[in-house]
Coordinates of C-alpha atoms and ligand atoms in Angstrom, one line a residue:
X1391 CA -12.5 21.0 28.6
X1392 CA -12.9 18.0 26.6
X1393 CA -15.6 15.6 26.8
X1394 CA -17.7 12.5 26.0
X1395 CA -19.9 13.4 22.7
X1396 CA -23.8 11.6 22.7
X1397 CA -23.0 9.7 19.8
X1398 CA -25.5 10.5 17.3
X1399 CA -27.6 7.6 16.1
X1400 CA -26.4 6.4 13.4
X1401 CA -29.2 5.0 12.0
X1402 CA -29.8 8.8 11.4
X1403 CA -27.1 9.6 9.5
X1404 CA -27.4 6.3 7.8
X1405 CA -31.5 7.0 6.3
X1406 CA -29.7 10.0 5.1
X1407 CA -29.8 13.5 6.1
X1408 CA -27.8 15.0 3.9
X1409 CA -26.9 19.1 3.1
X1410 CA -26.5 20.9 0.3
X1411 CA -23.3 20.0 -0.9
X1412 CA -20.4 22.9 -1.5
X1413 CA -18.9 22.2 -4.4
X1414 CA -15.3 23.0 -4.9
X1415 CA -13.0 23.9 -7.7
X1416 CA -10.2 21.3 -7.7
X1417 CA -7.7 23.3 -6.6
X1418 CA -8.8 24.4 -4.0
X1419 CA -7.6 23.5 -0.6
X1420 CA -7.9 23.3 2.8
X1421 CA -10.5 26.6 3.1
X1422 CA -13.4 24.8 1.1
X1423 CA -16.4 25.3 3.6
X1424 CA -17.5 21.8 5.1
X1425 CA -20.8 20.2 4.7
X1426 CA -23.0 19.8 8.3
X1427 CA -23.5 15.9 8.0
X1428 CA -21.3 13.1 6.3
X1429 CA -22.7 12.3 3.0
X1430 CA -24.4 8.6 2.7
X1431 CA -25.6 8.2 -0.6
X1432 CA -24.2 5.1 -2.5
X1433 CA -22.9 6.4 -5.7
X1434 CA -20.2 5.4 -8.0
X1435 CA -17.7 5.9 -9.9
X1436 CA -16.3 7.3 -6.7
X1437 CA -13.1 9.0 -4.8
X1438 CA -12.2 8.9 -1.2
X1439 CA -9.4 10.3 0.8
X1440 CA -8.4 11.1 4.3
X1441 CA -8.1 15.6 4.8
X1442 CA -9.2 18.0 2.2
X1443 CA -6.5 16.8 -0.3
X1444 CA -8.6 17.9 -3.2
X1445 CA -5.9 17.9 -6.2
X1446 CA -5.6 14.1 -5.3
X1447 CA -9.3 13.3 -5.0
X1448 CA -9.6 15.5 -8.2
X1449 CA -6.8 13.5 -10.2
X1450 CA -8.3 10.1 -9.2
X1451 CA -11.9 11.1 -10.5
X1452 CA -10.2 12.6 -13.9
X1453 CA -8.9 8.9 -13.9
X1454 CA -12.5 7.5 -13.0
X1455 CA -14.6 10.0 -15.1
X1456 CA -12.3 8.6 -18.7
X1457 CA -13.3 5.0 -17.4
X1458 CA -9.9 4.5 -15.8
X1459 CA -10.0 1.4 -13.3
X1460 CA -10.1 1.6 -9.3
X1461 CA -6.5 0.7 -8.7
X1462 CA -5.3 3.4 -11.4
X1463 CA -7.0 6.3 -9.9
X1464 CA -5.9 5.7 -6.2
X1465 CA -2.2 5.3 -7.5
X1466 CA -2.5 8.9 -9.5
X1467 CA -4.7 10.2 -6.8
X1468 CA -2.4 10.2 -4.1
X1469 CA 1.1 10.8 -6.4
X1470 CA -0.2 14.3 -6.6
X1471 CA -0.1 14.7 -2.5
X1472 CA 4.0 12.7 -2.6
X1473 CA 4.9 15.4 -5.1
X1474 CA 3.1 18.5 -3.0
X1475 CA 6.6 19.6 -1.8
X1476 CA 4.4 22.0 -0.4
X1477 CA 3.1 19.0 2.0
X1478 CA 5.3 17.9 4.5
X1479 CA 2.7 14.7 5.8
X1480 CA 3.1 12.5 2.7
X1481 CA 6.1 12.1 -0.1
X1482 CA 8.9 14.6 -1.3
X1483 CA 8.9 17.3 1.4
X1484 CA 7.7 15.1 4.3
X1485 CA 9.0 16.0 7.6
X1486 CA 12.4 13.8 8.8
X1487 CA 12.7 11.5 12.0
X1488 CA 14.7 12.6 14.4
X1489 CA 17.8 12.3 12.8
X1490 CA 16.8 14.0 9.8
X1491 CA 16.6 11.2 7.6
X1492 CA 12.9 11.4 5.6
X1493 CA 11.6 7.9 5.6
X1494 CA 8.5 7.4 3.6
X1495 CA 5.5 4.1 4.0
X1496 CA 3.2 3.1 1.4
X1497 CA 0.8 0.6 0.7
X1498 CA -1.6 -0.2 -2.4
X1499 CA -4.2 -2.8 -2.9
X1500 CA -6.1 -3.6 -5.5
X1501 CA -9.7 -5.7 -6.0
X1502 CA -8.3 -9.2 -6.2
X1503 CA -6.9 -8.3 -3.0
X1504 CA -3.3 -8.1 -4.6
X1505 CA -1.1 -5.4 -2.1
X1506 CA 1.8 -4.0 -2.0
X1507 CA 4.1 -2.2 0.2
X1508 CA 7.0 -0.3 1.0
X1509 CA 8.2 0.5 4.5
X1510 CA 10.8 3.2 6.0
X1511 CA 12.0 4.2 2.2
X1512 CA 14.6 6.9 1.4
X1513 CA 15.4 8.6 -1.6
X1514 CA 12.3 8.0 -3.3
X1515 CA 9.5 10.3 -3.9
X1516 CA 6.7 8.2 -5.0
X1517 CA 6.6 5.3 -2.4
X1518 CA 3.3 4.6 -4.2
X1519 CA 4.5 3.6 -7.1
X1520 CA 7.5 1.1 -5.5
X1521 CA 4.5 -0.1 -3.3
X1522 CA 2.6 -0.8 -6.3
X1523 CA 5.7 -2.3 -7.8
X1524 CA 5.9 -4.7 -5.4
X1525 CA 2.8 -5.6 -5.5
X1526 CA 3.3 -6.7 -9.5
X1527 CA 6.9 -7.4 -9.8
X1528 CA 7.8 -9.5 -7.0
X1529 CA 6.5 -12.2 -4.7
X1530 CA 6.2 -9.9 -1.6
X1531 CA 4.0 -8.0 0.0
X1532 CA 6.6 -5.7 1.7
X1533 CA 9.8 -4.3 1.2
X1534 CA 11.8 -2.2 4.0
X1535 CA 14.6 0.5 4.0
X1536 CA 17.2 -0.3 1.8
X1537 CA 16.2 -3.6 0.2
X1538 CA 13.0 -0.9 -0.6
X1539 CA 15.0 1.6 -1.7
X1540 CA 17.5 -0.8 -3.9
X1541 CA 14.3 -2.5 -5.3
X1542 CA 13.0 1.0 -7.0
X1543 CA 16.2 1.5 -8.2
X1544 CA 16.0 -1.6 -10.6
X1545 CA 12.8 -0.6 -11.5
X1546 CA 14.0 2.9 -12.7
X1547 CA 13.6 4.9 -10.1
X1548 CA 15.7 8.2 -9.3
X1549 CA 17.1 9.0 -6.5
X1550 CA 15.8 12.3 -5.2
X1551 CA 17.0 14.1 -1.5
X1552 CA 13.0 14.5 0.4
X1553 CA 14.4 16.8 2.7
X1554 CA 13.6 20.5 2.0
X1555 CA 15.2 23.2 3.1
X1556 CA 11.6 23.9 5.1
X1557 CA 11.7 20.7 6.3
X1558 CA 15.0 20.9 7.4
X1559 CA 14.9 24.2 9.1
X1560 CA 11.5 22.6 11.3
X1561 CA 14.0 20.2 12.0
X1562 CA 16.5 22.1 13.5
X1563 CA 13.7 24.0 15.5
X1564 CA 12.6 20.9 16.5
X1565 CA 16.2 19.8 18.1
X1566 CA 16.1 22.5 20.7
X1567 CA 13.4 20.7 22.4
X1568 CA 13.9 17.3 21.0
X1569 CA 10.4 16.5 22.2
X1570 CA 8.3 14.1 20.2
X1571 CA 4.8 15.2 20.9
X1572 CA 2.1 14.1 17.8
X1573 CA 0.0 17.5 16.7
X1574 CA -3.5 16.8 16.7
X1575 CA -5.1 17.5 13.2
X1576 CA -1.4 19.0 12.0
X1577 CA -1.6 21.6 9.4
X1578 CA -5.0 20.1 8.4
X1579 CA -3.8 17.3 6.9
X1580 CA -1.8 14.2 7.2
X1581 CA -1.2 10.6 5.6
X1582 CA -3.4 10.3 2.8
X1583 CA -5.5 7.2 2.5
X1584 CA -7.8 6.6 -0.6
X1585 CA -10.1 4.8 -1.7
X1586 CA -12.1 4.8 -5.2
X1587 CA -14.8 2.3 -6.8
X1588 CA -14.7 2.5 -10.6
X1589 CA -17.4 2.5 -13.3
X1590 CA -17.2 -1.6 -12.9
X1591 CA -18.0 -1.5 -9.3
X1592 CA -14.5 -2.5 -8.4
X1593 CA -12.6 -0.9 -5.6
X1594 CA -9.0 -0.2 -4.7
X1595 CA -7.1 1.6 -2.0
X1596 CA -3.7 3.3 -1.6
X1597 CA -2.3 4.9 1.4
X1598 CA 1.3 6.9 1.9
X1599 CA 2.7 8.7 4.0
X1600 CA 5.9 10.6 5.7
X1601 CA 4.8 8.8 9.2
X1602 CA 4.7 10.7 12.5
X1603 CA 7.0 13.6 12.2
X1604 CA 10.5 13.1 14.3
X1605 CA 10.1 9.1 14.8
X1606 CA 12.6 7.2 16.2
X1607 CA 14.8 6.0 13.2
X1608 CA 13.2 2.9 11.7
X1609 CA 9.9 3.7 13.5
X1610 CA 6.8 2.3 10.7
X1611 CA 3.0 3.5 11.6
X1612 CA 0.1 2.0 10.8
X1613 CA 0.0 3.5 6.9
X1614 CA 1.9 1.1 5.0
X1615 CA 0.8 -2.3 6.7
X1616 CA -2.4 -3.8 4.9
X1617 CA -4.9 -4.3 7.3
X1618 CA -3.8 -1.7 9.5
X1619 CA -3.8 1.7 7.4
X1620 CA -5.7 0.5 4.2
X1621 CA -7.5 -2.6 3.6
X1622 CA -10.4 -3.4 0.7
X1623 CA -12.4 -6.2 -0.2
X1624 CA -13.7 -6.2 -3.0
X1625 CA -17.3 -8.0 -2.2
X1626 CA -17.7 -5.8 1.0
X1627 CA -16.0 -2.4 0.2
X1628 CA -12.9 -0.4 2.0
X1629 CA -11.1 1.7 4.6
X1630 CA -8.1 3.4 5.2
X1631 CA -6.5 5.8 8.7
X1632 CA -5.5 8.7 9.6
X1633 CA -3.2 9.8 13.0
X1634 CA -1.6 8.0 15.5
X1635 CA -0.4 5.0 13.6
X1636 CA 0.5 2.6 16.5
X1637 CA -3.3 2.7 17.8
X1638 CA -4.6 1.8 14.8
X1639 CA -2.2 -1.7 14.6
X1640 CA -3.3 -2.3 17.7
X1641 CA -6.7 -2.4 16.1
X1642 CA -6.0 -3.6 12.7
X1643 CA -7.9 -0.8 12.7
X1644 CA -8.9 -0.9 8.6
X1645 CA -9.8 -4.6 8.6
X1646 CA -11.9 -4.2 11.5
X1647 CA -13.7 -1.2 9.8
X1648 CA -14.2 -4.0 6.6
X1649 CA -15.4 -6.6 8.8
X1650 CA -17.7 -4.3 10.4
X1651 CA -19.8 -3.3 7.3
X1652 CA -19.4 -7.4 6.4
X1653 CA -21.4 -7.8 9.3
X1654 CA -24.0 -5.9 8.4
X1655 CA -23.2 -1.7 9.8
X1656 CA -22.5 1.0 7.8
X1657 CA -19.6 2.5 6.6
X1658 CA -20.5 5.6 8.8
X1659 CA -21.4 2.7 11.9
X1660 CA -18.1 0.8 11.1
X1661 CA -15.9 4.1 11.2
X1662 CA -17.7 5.0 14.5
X1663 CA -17.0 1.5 16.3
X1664 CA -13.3 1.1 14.8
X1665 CA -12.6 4.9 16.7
X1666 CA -14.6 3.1 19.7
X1667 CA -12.5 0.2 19.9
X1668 CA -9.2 2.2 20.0
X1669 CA -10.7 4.4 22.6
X1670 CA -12.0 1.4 24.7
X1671 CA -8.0 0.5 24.9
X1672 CA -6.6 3.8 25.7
X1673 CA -9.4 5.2 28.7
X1674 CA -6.7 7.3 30.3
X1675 CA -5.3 8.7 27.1
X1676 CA -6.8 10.5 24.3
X1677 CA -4.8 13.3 23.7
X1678 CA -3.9 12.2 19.8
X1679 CA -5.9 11.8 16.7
X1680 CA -7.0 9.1 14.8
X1681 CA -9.4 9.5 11.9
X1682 CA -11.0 7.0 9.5
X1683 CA -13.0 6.6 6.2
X1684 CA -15.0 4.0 4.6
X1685 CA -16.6 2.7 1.8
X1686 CA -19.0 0.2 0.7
X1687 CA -19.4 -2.1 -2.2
X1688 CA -22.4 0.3 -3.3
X1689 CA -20.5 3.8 -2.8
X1690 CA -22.3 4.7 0.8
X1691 CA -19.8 6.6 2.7
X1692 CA -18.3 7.1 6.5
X1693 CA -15.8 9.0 8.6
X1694 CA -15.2 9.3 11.9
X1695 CA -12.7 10.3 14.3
X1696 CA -11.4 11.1 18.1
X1697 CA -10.8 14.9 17.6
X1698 CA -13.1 16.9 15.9
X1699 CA -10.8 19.2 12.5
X1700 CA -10.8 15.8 10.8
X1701 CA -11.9 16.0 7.4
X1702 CA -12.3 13.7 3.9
X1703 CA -12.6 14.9 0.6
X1704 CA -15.1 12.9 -1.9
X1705 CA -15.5 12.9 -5.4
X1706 CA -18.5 11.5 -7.4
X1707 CA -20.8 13.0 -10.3
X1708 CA -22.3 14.8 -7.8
X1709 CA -19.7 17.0 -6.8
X1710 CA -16.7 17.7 -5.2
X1711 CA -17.3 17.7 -1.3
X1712 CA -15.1 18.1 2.0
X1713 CA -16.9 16.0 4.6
X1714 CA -16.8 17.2 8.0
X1715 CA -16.0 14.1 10.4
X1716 CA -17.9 13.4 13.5
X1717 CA -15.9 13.2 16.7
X1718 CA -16.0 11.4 19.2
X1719 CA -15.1 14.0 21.4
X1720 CA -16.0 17.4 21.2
X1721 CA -15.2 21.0 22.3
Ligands
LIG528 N1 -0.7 7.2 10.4 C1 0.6 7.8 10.1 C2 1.6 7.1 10.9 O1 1.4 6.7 12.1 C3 0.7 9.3 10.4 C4 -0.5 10.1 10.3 O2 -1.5 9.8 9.7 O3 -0.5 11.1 10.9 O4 2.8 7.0 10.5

């Protein structure tokens, strides 16, 4: 039986009480052991994501440790999750809406607040990198479905079919049932969001994703719209989601985390009050997941999340660390 977790004080997680932190290789996945507390200390250069997507936390702090810029590293970090075909959350590989059509969101934004996105895509396997595109190429912010998709293709881009024969097999599973049902904490991982300050202090954020497995055709989360699934400000720091996309537009859910820590909380306070604030709108409901992660102008931390199995993967000199996130509920 689920039920209302004692929020822990923040203020103690916040003066730091922090464990030994379990260092992993970076290729190791999803059976790294997990720290007891969420980390706090400010350091940079640092990495960020959403899950224990270590190859992509580990490719953005190669980036980072050769002096590579913010904006750089989150790009490469989370290509190496779209090409995963082994991943069927984010990129290549990612699970189909209902029709069987994969149709991929992105969204990248830099420290002058430059973004970029790319909404419902086919065809493509690094939505990132249109996203990013976008962002430098044209006067938009956005691009959907096939002006996306016809866009990447003038800038080079190949046209690859995302749908693997796993993916397509689920698929057909699925259709028996034809019942569209989020999994809580799926396979472990999910969209990933990340976020990295650089050896300048400066931060960016990127954030792709496959959306909610078996959407309604044309259905677009939370991941790709700025604000929503990512958003960074350079002076104050960043955030980015995780899980039921449509509760965290409801929320503007990473611009409130932002605002939060402008006003004065913590990364770690900001996280807990954005999951609050979605929870305060759904009191008969919380059977899905949301899970966030933030970051602050000095490097201090946060996650937090509805379900406990959330997890976020950092990357500084100190080590290579999959976070446990608090809950707000727990059994
Ligand atoms: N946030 C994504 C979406 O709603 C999916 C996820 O993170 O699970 O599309």
């Amino acid at each position: 039986m689920k039920r209302r977790k004692f929020i822990r004080n923040s203020g103690t997680v916040a003066a730091g009480i922090i464990s030994t932190p379990l260092l992993a290789s970076c290729n190791e996945k999803s059976k790294t052991p997990l720290k007891t507390s969420n980390t706090t200390e400010a350091v940079i250069p640092i990495a960020i994501c959403t899950w224990d997507f270590g190859n992509a936390t580990a490719k953005a702090w190669e980036v980072l440790k050769a002096g590579g810029n913010a904006l750089d590293a989150v790009h490469q970090g989370v290509m190496v999750e779209e090409n995963d075909l082994n991943n069927n959350t984010v990129g290549n590989g990612g699970r189909p809406d209902r029709d069987g059509h994969v149709t991929l969101d992105a969204c990248i934004m830099d420290k002058d607040g430059n973004c970029g996105a790319v909404l419902a895509m086919e065809n493509i396997a690094n939505p990132i990198s249109v996203a990013r595109k976008v962002m430098e190429e044209t006067p938009h912010v956005m691009l959907a479905g096939k002006g996306a998709e016809q866009f990447a293709y003038e800038q080079g881009f190949e046209k690859t079919d995302l749908l693997t024969e796993k993916s397509k097999q689920d698929w057909l599973e699925w259709k028996k049932t034809s019942e569209y049902k989020p999994i809580i904490n799926i396979e472990n991982h999910d969209t990933i969001g990340m976020l990295a300050i650089d050896k300048n202090g400066d931060i960016a954020g990127a954030c792709t994703t496959s959306g909610m497995a078996y959407k309604m055709a044309g259905r677009v989360g939370d991941s790709p719209i700025i604000g929503a699934g990512l958003f960074v400000d350079n002076e104050i720091g960043g955030a980015t989601a995780t899980g039921v996309g449509e509760e965290v537009v409801r929320t503007v859910g990473s611009f409130l985390i932002v605002e939060l820590m402008r006003q004065g909380k913590s990364p770690q306070e900001a996280c807990e009050e954005g999951v609050k604030r979605i929870i305060a709108k759904n009191k008969d409901k919380q059977d899905f997941q949301i899970g966030f992660i933030a970051i602050n102008k000095k490097g201090e931390t946060g996650g937090y999340c509805i379900h406990p199995g959330f997890t976020y993967r950092t990357y500084t000199e100190n080590g290579h660390i999959n976070n446990p996130s608090e809950s707000y509920l727990e059994y």
